[in-house]
Amino acid sequence: QVQLVQSGAEVKKPGSSVKVSCKASGGTFSSYTISWVRQAPGQGLEWMGRIIPILGIANYAQKFQGRVTITADKSTSTAYMELSSLRSEDTAVYYCASGKPLDYWGQGTLVTVSS
Amino acid sequence: QSALTQPASVSGSPGQSITISCTGTSSDVGSYNLVSWYQQHPGKAPKLMIYEGSKRPSGVSNRFSGSKSGNTASLTISGLQAEDEADYYCCSYAGSSTLVFGTGTKVTVL
């Protein structure tokens, strides 16, 4: 059974960047995909992108192209999502989720963007 | 990629059946049998309920079932129970290794 543990809440200024981590245990990290999904307050789920750690290949939703970078460190079984040029609309809970379909989820990381 | 369209809310009495629709396009729902459904209770992470259109993960009640016709996928909850009250989201593969979620449906048990 895969467990995903995410880093803690962040408060960021507009224009800055945030990097959220997602550490996996159980299963074989390199063999499954890790997706990042966000949820703004009171809003729905939004897929941002995913990575296949064994290949190091990431794919992104068009909306986030150029502003999000998803990476993975196989040595520590940890995936990362970095979002740049933050604005207030990026305030949301960010989740990592593994597999195809998304069968295991992290606990979520609240990122607040405020001046 | 535009979000898949779901009704904002659906309600039913205990024991009844309800169906949630998820309408996409021929570029996502209509092209692949890769629709999944997620249940989300307030303040919690989503939980996978249905994958590949109609398959249930181990541990998910058989009261949940999925289907697809053309560009529209559906989730049916039979024998509605109080614990089913939650938000539900569909998700489809959209080509080029991308996914798209639905707008979400709030299920209320009357």
Short mmCIF file of C-alpha atoms in Angstrom, two decimals:
data_model
loop_
_atom_site.label_atom_id
_atom_site.label_comp_id
_atom_site.label_asym_id
_atom_site.label_seq_id
_atom_site.Cartn_x
_atom_site.Cartn_y
_atom_site.Cartn_z
CA GLN A 1 0.00 0.00 0.00
CA VAL A 2 1.41 3.35 -1.06
CA GLN A 3 1.52 6.21 1.43
CA LEU A 4 2.15 9.79 0.34
CA VAL A 5 3.21 12.40 2.89
CA GLN A 6 3.36 16.02 1.81
CA SER A 7 5.25 18.99 3.20
CA GLY A 8 3.60 21.55 5.42
CA ALA A 9 1.55 24.65 4.75
CA GLU A 10 3.19 27.64 3.08
CA VAL A 11 2.48 31.37 2.97
CA LYS A 12 3.98 33.16 -0.03
CA LYS A 13 4.09 36.65 -1.47
CA PRO A 14 2.70 37.39 -4.93
CA GLY A 15 5.36 36.93 -7.58
CA SER A 16 7.35 34.39 -5.58
CA SER A 17 7.59 30.60 -6.01
CA VAL A 18 6.61 27.65 -3.88
CA LYS A 19 7.94 24.09 -3.88
CA VAL A 20 5.83 21.34 -2.33
CA SER A 21 7.20 17.86 -1.67
CA CYS A 22 5.50 14.48 -1.64
CA LYS A 23 7.37 11.56 -0.06
CA ALA A 24 6.23 8.06 -1.02
CA SER A 25 6.55 4.84 0.92
CA GLY A 26 5.37 1.36 0.02
CA GLY A 27 5.27 0.14 -3.55
CA THR A 28 8.02 0.91 -6.05
CA PHE A 29 8.33 4.66 -6.42
CA SER A 30 9.95 4.66 -9.81
CA SER A 31 7.32 2.50 -11.41
CA TYR A 32 4.23 4.62 -10.87
CA THR A 33 3.20 8.10 -11.90
CA ILE A 34 2.78 10.99 -9.48
CA SER A 35 0.21 13.62 -10.34
CA TRP A 36 -0.39 17.01 -8.77
CA VAL A 37 -3.94 18.25 -8.30
CA ARG A 38 -5.02 21.49 -6.70
CA GLN A 39 -8.25 22.71 -5.13
CA ALA A 40 -8.93 26.38 -4.52
CA PRO A 41 -11.15 27.23 -1.54
CA GLY A 42 -14.71 26.10 -2.24
CA GLN A 43 -13.77 25.04 -5.77
CA GLY A 44 -13.27 21.82 -7.68
CA LEU A 45 -10.27 19.66 -8.42
CA GLU A 46 -7.80 20.78 -11.08
CA TRP A 47 -5.13 18.51 -12.57
CA MET A 48 -1.79 20.29 -12.94
CA GLY A 49 0.57 17.67 -14.29
CA ARG A 50 2.35 14.42 -13.57
CA ILE A 51 5.70 12.71 -13.69
CA ILE A 52 6.91 9.17 -14.28
CA PRO A 53 9.90 8.95 -11.92
CA ILE A 54 11.57 6.05 -13.70
CA LEU A 55 11.68 8.09 -16.89
CA GLY A 56 11.94 11.55 -15.37
CA ILE A 57 9.37 12.72 -17.90
CA ALA A 58 6.76 15.27 -16.84
CA ASN A 59 3.57 16.35 -18.59
CA TYR A 60 1.63 19.47 -17.72
CA ALA A 61 -1.85 20.87 -18.17
CA GLN A 62 -1.83 23.62 -20.76
CA LYS A 63 -2.99 26.14 -18.18
CA PHE A 64 0.18 25.69 -16.12
CA GLN A 65 2.74 25.26 -18.90
CA GLY A 66 5.75 27.45 -18.22
CA ARG A 67 4.80 28.13 -14.62
CA VAL A 68 4.92 24.67 -13.02
CA THR A 69 7.79 22.22 -12.76
CA ILE A 70 7.33 18.68 -11.49
CA THR A 71 10.40 16.66 -10.57
CA ALA A 72 11.20 13.44 -8.77
CA ASP A 73 14.13 12.19 -6.73
CA LYS A 74 14.27 8.40 -6.98
CA SER A 75 16.91 8.16 -4.25
CA THR A 76 14.49 9.58 -1.65
CA SER A 77 11.20 8.50 -3.27
CA THR A 78 10.10 12.11 -3.26
CA ALA A 79 8.26 14.10 -5.90
CA TYR A 80 8.21 17.89 -6.04
CA MET A 81 5.91 20.49 -7.55
CA GLU A 82 7.21 24.01 -7.98
CA LEU A 83 4.85 26.79 -9.02
CA SER A 84 6.29 30.19 -9.92
CA SER A 85 4.97 33.72 -10.41
CA LEU A 86 2.42 33.13 -7.70
CA ARG A 87 -0.76 35.19 -7.59
CA SER A 88 -3.66 35.27 -5.17
CA GLU A 89 -5.64 32.87 -7.40
CA ASP A 90 -3.03 30.19 -6.69
CA THR A 91 -4.19 29.99 -3.07
CA ALA A 92 -5.30 26.39 -2.81
CA VAL A 93 -4.73 22.98 -1.31
CA TYR A 94 -2.23 21.09 -3.45
CA TYR A 95 -2.43 17.30 -3.51
CA CYS A 96 -0.08 14.69 -4.90
CA ALA A 97 -1.63 11.43 -6.03
CA SER A 98 -0.10 8.24 -7.36
CA GLY A 99 -1.01 5.84 -10.10
CA LYS A 100 -3.22 5.67 -13.12
CA PRO A 101 -6.00 6.12 -11.99
CA LEU A 102 -5.18 8.25 -8.96
CA ASP A 103 -5.58 5.60 -6.32
CA TYR A 104 -3.47 6.98 -3.47
CA TRP A 105 -3.47 10.61 -2.32
CA GLY A 106 -1.36 12.74 -0.05
CA GLN A 107 -2.93 14.69 2.79
CA GLY A 108 -2.76 17.99 0.90
CA THR A 109 -0.67 21.12 1.40
CA LEU A 110 -2.30 24.51 1.82
CA VAL A 111 -0.49 27.25 -0.08
CA THR A 112 -1.66 30.77 0.71
CA VAL A 113 -0.58 33.63 -1.54
CA SER A 114 -0.99 36.97 0.14
CA SER A 115 0.81 40.27 0.34
CA GLN B 1 -8.61 21.61 -21.97
CA SER B 2 -11.96 22.56 -20.52
CA ALA B 3 -13.33 20.93 -17.40
CA LEU B 4 -15.84 18.15 -17.92
CA THR B 5 -19.40 19.22 -17.16
CA GLN B 6 -21.24 17.81 -14.14
CA PRO B 7 -24.47 18.93 -12.48
CA ALA B 8 -23.75 21.17 -9.51
CA SER B 9 -25.94 19.14 -7.19
CA VAL B 10 -27.94 15.94 -7.00
CA SER B 11 -30.06 14.79 -4.11
CA GLY B 12 -31.98 11.72 -3.06
CA SER B 13 -33.60 10.03 -0.11
CA PRO B 14 -31.99 7.13 1.73
CA GLY B 15 -32.39 3.91 -0.22
CA GLN B 16 -32.97 5.65 -3.55
CA SER B 17 -30.67 5.60 -6.56
CA ILE B 18 -29.10 8.67 -8.07
CA THR B 19 -27.03 9.20 -11.20
CA ILE B 20 -24.38 11.84 -11.80
CA SER B 21 -23.49 12.70 -15.37
CA CYS B 22 -20.11 13.82 -16.67
CA THR B 23 -20.09 15.30 -20.15
CA GLY B 24 -16.92 15.79 -22.11
CA THR B 25 -15.97 15.78 -25.75
CA SER B 26 -14.71 13.41 -28.41
CA SER B 27 -11.19 14.42 -27.33
CA ASP B 28 -11.51 13.05 -23.81
CA VAL B 29 -14.49 11.04 -22.50
CA GLY B 30 -15.58 9.98 -25.96
CA SER B 31 -12.18 8.75 -27.09
CA TYR B 32 -10.99 6.70 -24.14
CA ASN B 33 -12.46 4.24 -21.68
CA LEU B 34 -10.43 5.93 -18.97
CA VAL B 35 -12.95 7.78 -16.82
CA SER B 36 -12.53 7.62 -13.07
CA TRP B 37 -14.73 8.90 -10.27
CA TYR B 38 -13.67 10.35 -6.92
CA GLN B 39 -15.57 10.94 -3.70
CA GLN B 40 -14.49 13.80 -1.47
CA HIS B 41 -15.79 14.52 2.01
CA PRO B 42 -15.25 18.03 3.45
CA GLY B 43 -11.65 18.63 4.46
CA LYS B 44 -10.51 15.25 3.18
CA ALA B 45 -8.48 14.06 0.22
CA PRO B 46 -10.43 12.55 -2.69
CA LYS B 47 -11.00 8.80 -2.78
CA LEU B 48 -11.08 6.69 -5.92
CA MET B 49 -14.49 5.04 -6.40
CA ILE B 50 -14.55 3.92 -10.05
CA TYR B 51 -11.85 3.57 -12.68
CA GLU B 52 -11.74 2.67 -16.36
CA GLY B 53 -15.35 3.65 -16.60
CA SER B 54 -16.91 0.86 -14.58
CA LYS B 55 -14.34 -0.94 -12.43
CA ARG B 56 -14.42 -0.72 -8.64
CA PRO B 57 -11.27 -0.74 -6.53
CA SER B 58 -11.10 -3.26 -3.75
CA GLY B 59 -13.09 -2.07 -0.76
CA VAL B 60 -15.51 0.17 -2.62
CA SER B 61 -19.14 -0.74 -2.15
CA ASN B 62 -20.92 -2.38 -5.09
CA ARG B 63 -23.62 0.28 -4.64
CA PHE B 64 -21.35 2.42 -6.81
CA SER B 65 -21.33 1.73 -10.53
CA GLY B 66 -20.12 3.53 -13.62
CA SER B 67 -20.98 3.59 -17.29
CA LYS B 68 -20.39 5.58 -20.45
CA SER B 69 -22.28 6.45 -23.58
CA GLY B 70 -20.65 8.59 -26.24
CA ASN B 71 -19.14 11.68 -24.66
CA THR B 72 -20.97 11.24 -21.36
CA ALA B 73 -19.95 9.11 -18.41
CA SER B 74 -22.21 8.41 -15.46
CA LEU B 75 -21.87 7.38 -11.84
CA THR B 76 -24.82 5.68 -10.19
CA ILE B 77 -25.17 5.30 -6.45
CA SER B 78 -27.84 2.80 -5.49
CA GLY B 79 -29.30 2.30 -2.02
CA LEU B 80 -28.25 5.83 -1.07
CA GLN B 81 -26.88 6.14 2.45
CA ALA B 82 -26.11 9.10 4.68
CA GLU B 83 -22.37 8.44 4.35
CA ASP B 84 -22.62 8.94 0.58
CA GLU B 85 -23.21 12.65 1.12
CA ALA B 86 -20.08 14.21 -0.39
CA ASP B 87 -18.69 15.88 -3.48
CA TYR B 88 -18.06 13.68 -6.51
CA TYR B 89 -15.70 14.37 -9.37
CA CYS B 90 -15.20 12.60 -12.67
CA CYS B 91 -11.82 12.58 -14.37
CA SER B 92 -10.89 11.56 -17.89
CA TYR B 93 -7.73 10.93 -19.81
CA ALA B 94 -7.51 13.70 -22.41
CA GLY B 95 -4.64 12.53 -24.59
CA SER B 96 -0.95 13.50 -24.59
CA SER B 97 -0.55 12.13 -21.05
CA THR B 98 -2.95 14.70 -19.58
CA LEU B 99 -6.02 14.40 -17.39
CA VAL B 100 -9.05 16.63 -16.95
CA PHE B 101 -11.46 16.74 -14.02
CA GLY B 102 -15.14 17.44 -13.98
CA THR B 103 -16.69 20.49 -12.34
CA GLY B 104 -17.89 18.43 -9.38
CA THR B 105 -21.29 17.44 -8.00
CA LYS B 106 -22.53 17.85 -4.46
CA VAL B 107 -24.62 14.88 -3.41
CA THR B 108 -27.13 15.53 -0.67
CA VAL B 109 -28.97 12.76 1.17
CA LEU B 110 -32.36 14.14 2.16
#
